C-alpha positions as a LaTeX table, in Angstrom:
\begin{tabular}{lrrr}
\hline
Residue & $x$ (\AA) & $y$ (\AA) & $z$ (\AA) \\
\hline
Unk1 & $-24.17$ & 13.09 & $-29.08$ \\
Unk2 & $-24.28$ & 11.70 & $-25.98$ \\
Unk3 & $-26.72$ & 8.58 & $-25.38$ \\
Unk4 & $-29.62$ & 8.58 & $-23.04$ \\
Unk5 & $-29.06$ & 6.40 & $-19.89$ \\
Unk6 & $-32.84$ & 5.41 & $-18.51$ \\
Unk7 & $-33.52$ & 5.36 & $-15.05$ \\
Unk8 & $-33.77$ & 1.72 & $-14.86$ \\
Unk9 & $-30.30$ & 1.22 & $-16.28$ \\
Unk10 & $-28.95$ & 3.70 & $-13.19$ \\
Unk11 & $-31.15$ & 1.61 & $-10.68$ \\
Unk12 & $-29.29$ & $-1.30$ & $-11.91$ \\
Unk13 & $-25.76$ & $-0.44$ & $-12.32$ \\
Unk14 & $-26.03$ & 1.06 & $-8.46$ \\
Unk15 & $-27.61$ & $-1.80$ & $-7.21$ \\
Unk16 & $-24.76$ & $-3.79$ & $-8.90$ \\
Unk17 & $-21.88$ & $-1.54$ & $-8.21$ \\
Unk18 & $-23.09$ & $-1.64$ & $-4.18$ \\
Unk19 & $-23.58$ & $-5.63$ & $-4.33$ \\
Unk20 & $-20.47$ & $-5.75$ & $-5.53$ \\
Unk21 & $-18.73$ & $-3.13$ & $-3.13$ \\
Unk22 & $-20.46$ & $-5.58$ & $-0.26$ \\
Unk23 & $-18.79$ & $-8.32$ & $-1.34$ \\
Unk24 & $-15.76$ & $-6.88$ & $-1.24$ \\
Unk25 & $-15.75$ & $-5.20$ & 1.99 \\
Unk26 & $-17.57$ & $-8.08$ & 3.83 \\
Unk27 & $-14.55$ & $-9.92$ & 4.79 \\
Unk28 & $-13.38$ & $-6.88$ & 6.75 \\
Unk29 & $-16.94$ & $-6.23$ & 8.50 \\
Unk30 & $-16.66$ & $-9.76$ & 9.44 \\
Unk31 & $-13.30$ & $-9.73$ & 11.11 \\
Unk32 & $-14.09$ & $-6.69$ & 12.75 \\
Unk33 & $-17.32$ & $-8.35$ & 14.16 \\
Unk34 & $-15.39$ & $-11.26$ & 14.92 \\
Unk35 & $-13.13$ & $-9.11$ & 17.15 \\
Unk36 & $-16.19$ & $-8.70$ & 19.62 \\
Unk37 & $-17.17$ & $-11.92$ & 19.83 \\
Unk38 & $-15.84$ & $-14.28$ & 22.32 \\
Unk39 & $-14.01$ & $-17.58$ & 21.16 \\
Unk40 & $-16.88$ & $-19.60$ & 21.38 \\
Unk41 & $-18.87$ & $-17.47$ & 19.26 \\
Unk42 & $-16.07$ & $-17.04$ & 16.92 \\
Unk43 & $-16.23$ & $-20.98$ & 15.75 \\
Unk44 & $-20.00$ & $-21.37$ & 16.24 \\
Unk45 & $-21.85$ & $-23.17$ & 13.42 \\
Unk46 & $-23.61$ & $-21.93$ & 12.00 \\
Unk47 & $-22.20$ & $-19.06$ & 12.34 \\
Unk48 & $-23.48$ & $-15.60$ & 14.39 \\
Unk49 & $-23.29$ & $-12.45$ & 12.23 \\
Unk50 & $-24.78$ & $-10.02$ & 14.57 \\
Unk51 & $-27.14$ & $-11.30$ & 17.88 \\
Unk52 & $-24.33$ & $-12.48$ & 19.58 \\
Unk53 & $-22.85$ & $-10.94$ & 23.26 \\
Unk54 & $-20.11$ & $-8.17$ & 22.34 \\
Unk55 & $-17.93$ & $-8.15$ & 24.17 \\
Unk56 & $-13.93$ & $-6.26$ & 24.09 \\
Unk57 & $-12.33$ & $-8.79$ & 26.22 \\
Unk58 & $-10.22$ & $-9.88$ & 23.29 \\
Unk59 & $-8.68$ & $-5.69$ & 22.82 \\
Unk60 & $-7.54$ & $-6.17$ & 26.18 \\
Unk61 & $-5.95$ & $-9.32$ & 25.88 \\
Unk62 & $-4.35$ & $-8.75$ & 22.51 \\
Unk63 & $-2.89$ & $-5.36$ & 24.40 \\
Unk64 & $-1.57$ & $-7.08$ & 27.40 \\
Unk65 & 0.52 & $-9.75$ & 25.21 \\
Unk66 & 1.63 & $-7.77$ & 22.61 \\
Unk67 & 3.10 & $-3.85$ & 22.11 \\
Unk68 & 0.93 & $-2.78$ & 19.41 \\
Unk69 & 2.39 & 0.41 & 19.68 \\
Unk70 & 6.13 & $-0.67$ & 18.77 \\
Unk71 & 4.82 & $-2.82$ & 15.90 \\
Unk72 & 2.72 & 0.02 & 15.06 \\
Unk73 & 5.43 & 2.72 & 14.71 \\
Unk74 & 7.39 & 0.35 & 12.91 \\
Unk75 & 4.92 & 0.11 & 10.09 \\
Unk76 & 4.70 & 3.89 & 10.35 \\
Unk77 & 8.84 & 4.16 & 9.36 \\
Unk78 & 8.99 & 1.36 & 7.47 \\
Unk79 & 6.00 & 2.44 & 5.06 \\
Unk80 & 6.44 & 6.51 & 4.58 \\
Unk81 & 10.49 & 5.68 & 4.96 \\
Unk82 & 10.24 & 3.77 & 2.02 \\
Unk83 & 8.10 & 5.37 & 0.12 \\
Unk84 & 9.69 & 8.60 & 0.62 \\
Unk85 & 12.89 & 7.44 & $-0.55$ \\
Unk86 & 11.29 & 5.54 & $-3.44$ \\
Unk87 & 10.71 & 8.89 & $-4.62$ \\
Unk88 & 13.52 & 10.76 & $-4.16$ \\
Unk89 & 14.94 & 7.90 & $-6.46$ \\
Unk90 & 12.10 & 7.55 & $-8.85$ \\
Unk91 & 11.47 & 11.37 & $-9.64$ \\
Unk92 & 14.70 & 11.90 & $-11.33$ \\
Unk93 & 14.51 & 8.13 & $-13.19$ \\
Unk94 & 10.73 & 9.16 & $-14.21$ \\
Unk95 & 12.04 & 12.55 & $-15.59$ \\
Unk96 & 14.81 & 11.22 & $-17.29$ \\
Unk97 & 12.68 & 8.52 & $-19.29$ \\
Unk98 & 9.70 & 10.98 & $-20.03$ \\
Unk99 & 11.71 & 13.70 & $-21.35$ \\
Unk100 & 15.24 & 12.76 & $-22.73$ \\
Unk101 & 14.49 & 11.32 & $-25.94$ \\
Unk102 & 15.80 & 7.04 & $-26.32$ \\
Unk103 & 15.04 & 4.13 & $-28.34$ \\
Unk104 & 14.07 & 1.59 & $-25.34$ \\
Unk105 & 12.55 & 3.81 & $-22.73$ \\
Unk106 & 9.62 & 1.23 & $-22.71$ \\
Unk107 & 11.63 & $-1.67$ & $-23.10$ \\
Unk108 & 13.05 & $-0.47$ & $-19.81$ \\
Unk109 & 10.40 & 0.01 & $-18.26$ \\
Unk110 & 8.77 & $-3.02$ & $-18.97$ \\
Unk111 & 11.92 & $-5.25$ & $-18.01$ \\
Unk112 & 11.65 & $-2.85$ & $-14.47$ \\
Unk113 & 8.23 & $-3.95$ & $-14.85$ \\
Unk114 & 8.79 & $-7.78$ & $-14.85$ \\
Unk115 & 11.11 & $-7.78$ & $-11.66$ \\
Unk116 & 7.71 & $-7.70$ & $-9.88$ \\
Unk117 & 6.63 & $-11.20$ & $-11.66$ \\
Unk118 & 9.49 & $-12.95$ & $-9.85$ \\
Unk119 & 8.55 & $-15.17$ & $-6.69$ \\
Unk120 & 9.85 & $-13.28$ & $-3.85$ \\
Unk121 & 10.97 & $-16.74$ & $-2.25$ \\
Unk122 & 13.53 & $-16.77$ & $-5.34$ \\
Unk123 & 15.42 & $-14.63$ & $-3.96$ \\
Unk124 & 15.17 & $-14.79$ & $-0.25$ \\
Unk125 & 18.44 & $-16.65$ & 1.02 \\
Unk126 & 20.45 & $-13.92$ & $-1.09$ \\
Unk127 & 19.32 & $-11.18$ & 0.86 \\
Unk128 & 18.50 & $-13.25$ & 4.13 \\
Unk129 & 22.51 & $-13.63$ & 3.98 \\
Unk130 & 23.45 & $-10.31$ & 3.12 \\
Unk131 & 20.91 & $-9.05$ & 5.51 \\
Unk132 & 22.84 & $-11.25$ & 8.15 \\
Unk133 & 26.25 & $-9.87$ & 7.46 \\
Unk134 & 26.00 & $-6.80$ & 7.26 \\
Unk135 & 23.66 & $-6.19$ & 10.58 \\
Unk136 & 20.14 & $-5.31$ & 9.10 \\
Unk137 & 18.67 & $-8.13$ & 10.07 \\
Unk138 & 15.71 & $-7.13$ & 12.14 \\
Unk139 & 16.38 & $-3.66$ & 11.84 \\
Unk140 & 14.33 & $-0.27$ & 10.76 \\
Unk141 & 17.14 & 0.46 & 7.83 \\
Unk142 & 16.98 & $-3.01$ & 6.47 \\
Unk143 & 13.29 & $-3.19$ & 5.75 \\
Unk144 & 13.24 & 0.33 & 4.05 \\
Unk145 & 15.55 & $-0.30$ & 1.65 \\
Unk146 & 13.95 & $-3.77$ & 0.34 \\
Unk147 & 10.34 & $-2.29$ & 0.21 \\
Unk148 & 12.36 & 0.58 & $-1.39$ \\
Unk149 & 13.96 & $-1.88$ & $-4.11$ \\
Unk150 & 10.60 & $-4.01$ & $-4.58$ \\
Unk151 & 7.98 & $-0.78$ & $-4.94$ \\
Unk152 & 10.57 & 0.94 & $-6.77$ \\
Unk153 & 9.17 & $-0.52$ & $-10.62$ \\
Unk154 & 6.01 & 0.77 & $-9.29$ \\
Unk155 & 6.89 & 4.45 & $-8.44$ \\
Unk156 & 8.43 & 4.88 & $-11.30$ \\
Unk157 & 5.92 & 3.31 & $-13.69$ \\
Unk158 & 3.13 & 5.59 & $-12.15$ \\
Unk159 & 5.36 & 8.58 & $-12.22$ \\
Unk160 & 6.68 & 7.85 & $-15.51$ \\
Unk161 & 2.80 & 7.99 & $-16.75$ \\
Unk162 & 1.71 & 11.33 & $-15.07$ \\
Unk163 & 5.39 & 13.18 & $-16.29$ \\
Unk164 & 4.28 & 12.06 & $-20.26$ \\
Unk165 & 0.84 & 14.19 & $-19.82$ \\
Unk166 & 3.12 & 17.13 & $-18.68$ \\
Unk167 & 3.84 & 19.10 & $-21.77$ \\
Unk168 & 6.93 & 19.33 & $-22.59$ \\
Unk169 & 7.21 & 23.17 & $-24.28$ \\
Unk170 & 6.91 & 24.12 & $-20.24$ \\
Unk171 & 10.15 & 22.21 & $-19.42$ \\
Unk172 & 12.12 & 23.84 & $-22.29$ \\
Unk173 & 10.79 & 27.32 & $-21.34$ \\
Unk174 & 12.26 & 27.02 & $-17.83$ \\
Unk175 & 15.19 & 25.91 & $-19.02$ \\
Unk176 & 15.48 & 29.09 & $-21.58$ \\
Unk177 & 14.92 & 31.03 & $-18.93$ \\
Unk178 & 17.67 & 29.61 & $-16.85$ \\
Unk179 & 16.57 & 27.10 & $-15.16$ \\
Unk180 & 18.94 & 24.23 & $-14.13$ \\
Unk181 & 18.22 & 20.79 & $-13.74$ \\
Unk182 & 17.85 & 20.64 & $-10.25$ \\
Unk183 & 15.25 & 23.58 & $-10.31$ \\
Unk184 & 13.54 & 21.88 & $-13.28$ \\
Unk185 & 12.40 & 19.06 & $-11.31$ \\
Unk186 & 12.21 & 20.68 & $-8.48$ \\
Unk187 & 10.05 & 24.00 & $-9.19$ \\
Unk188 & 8.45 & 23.17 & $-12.71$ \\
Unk189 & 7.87 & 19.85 & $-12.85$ \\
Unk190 & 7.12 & 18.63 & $-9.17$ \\
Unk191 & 4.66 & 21.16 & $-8.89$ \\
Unk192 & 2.63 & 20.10 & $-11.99$ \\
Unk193 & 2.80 & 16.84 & $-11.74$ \\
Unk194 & 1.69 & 16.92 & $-7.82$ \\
Unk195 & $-1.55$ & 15.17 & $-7.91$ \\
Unk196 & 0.13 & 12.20 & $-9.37$ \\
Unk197 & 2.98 & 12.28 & $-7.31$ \\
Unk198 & 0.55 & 12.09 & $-3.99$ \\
Unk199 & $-1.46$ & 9.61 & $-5.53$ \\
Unk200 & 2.14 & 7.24 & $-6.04$ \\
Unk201 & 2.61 & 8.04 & $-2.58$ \\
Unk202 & $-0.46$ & 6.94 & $-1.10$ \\
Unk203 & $-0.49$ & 3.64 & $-2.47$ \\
Unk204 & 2.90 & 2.71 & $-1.69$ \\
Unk205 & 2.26 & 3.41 & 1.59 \\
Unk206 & $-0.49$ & 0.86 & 1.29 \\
Unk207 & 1.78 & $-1.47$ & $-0.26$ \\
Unk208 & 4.82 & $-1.17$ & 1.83 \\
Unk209 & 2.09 & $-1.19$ & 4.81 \\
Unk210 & 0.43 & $-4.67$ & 4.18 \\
Unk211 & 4.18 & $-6.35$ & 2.82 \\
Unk212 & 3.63 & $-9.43$ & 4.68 \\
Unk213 & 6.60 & $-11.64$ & 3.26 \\
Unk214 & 10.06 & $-9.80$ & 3.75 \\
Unk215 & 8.92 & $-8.23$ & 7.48 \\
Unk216 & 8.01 & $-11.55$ & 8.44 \\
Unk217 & 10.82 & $-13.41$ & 7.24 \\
Unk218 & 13.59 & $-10.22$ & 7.86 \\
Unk219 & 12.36 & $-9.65$ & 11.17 \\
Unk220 & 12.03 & $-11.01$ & 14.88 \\
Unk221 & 11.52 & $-8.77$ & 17.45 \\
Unk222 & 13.02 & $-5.24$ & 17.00 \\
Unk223 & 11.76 & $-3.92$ & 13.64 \\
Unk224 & 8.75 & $-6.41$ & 13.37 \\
Unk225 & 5.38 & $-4.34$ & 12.21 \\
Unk226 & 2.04 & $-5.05$ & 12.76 \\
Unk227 & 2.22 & $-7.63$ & 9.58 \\
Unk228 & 4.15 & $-9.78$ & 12.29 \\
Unk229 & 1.57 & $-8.51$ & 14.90 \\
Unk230 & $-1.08$ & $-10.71$ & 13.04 \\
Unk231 & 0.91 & $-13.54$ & 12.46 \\
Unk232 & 1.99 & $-13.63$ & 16.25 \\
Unk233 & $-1.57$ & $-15.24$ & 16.60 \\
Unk234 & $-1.40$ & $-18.39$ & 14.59 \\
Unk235 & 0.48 & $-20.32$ & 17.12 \\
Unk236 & 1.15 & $-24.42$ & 17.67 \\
Unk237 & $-1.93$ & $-24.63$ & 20.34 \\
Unk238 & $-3.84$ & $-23.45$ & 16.87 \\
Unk239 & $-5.65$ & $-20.08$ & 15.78 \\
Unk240 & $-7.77$ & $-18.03$ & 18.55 \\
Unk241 & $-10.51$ & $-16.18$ & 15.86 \\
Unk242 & $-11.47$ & $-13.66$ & 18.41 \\
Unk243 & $-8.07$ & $-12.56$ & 19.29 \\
Unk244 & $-7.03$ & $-12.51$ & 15.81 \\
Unk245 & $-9.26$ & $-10.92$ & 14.38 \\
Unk246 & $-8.52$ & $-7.85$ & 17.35 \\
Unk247 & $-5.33$ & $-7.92$ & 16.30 \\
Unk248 & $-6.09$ & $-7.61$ & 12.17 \\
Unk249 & $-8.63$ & $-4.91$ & 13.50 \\
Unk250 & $-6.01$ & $-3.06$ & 14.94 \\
Unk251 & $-3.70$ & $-3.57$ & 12.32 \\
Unk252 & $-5.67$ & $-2.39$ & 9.65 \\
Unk253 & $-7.74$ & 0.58 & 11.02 \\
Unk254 & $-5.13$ & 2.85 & 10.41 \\
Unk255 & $-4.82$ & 1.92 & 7.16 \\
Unk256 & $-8.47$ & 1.93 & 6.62 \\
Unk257 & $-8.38$ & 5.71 & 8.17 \\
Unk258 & $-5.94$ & 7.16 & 5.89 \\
Unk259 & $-7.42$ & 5.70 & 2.64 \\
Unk260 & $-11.02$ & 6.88 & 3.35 \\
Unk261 & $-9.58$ & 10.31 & 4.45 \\
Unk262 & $-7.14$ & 10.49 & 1.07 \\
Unk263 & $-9.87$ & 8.47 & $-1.45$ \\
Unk264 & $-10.61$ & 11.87 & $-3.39$ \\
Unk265 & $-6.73$ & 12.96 & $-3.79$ \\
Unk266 & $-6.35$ & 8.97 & $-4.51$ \\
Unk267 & $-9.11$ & 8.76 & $-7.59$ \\
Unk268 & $-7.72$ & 12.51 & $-8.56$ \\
Unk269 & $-4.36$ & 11.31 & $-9.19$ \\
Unk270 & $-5.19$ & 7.88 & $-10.70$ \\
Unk271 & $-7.07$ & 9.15 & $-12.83$ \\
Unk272 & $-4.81$ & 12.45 & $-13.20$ \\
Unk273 & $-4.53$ & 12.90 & $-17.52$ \\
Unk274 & $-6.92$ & 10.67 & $-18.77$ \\
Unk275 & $-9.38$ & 13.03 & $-19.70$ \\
Unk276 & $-8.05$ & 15.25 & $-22.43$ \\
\hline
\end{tabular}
């Protein structure tokens, strides 16, 4: 039997869960504010929240200096481009671990896992070099394939999870009927595990979109993305809070966008077979 919840308790836990919601989101309602203020304003102490002059002289300017446009479609290929072919690699690997029987399926997946523990600085000169000789340095190609090879543990972990709630008398039924392995995964299990598969997608986008690390230190000028946008504003002469914060505005509003528009399909697929 299910136990009674009073109304007080509900009153509470909201109250909490929306305090706590605040506190998260407030340092993203501040930047944005910041955006509007004017330099002066930005550094005032104490500081303004909202009776201050807005103002979007600081849009303009960060337009002028910088093409947020190219940095922006950068992020756009580099994100889905890697994610995309994160799964094309990862659906097959998933498959294979969930539903061909071995000994150390989690022992590999654990040691796939732990790759993600290791300082990415650890093994920057490596691939700085091999970057360099080889010609993707600043380039499109180059940054797909390492956000491919560092969310790769990921995408496969999460798919790896939602293919185990699949049952597995479906997959053997296709395959009495004829089905070969290419239509297996393709027609029959893709389709059922969908909801997981989007939700995989969505937050590797997020990922791959707010890498700040390898774009800014595989990167100059060609293939940068809006993570180097941002960073284009801390400069010698010091930081300008207004104009940065424009620029962080503009950098994360489309992420901001897609993640309130996909939120339901998000929760759906994290939560995707743990309710039996």
């Amino acid at each position: 039997m299910a136990r009674a919840v009073t109304n007080r308790r509900k009153t509470i836990t909201t109250a909490a869960a929306w305090f706590i919601a605040f506190l998260i989101f407030f340092p993203i309602l501040w930047t944005v504010l910041t955006s509007f203020k004017t330099e002066a304003t930005a550094i005032a102490d104490p500081p303004v929240f909202v009776a201050f002059e807005w103002t979007t002289e600081n849009y303009g300017t960060v337009m002028e200096r910088s093409n947020y446009f190219r940095h922006f479609m950068n992020s756009v290929v580099i994100s889905i481009g890697s994610t995309v072919l994160g799964l094309i690699i990862a659906i097959p690997a998933a498959w294979s671990m969930a539903f061909v029987p071995a000994k150390r399926t989690k022992d590999v997946l654990m040691w796939m896992l732990s790759t993600k523990m290791l300082p990415p600085v650890g093994v920057l000169v490596p691939i700085y070099l091999i970057f360099r000789d080889t010609g993707l340095l600043d380039t499109r190609t180059g940054l797909v394939i390492v956000l491919t090879l560092i969310n790769l543990p990921i995408i496969i972990w999460m798919l790896y999870t939602y293919f185990k709630e699949i049952p597995n008398d479906i997959l053997e039924a296709a395959r009495m009927d004829g089905a070969s392995l290419r239509s297996e995964i393709l027609y029959v299990l893709t389709p059922m595990a969908l909801p997981g598969i989007a939700s995989t997608l969505l937050l590797n986008i997020i990922l791959a979109w707010n890498e700040a690390f390898w774009t800014l230190n595989l990167t100059a000028a060609k293939a940068a993305p809006l993570t180097a946008f941002i960073a284009s504003y801390s400069s010698p002469e010091g930081l300008f809070y207004a104009k940065l914060s424009a620029a962080s505005t503009m950098a994360i509003a489309p992420i901001l966008i897609m993640g309130w528009f996909s939120q339901k399909q998000l929760v759906r697929g994290l939560t995707f077979g743990a309710v039996k």
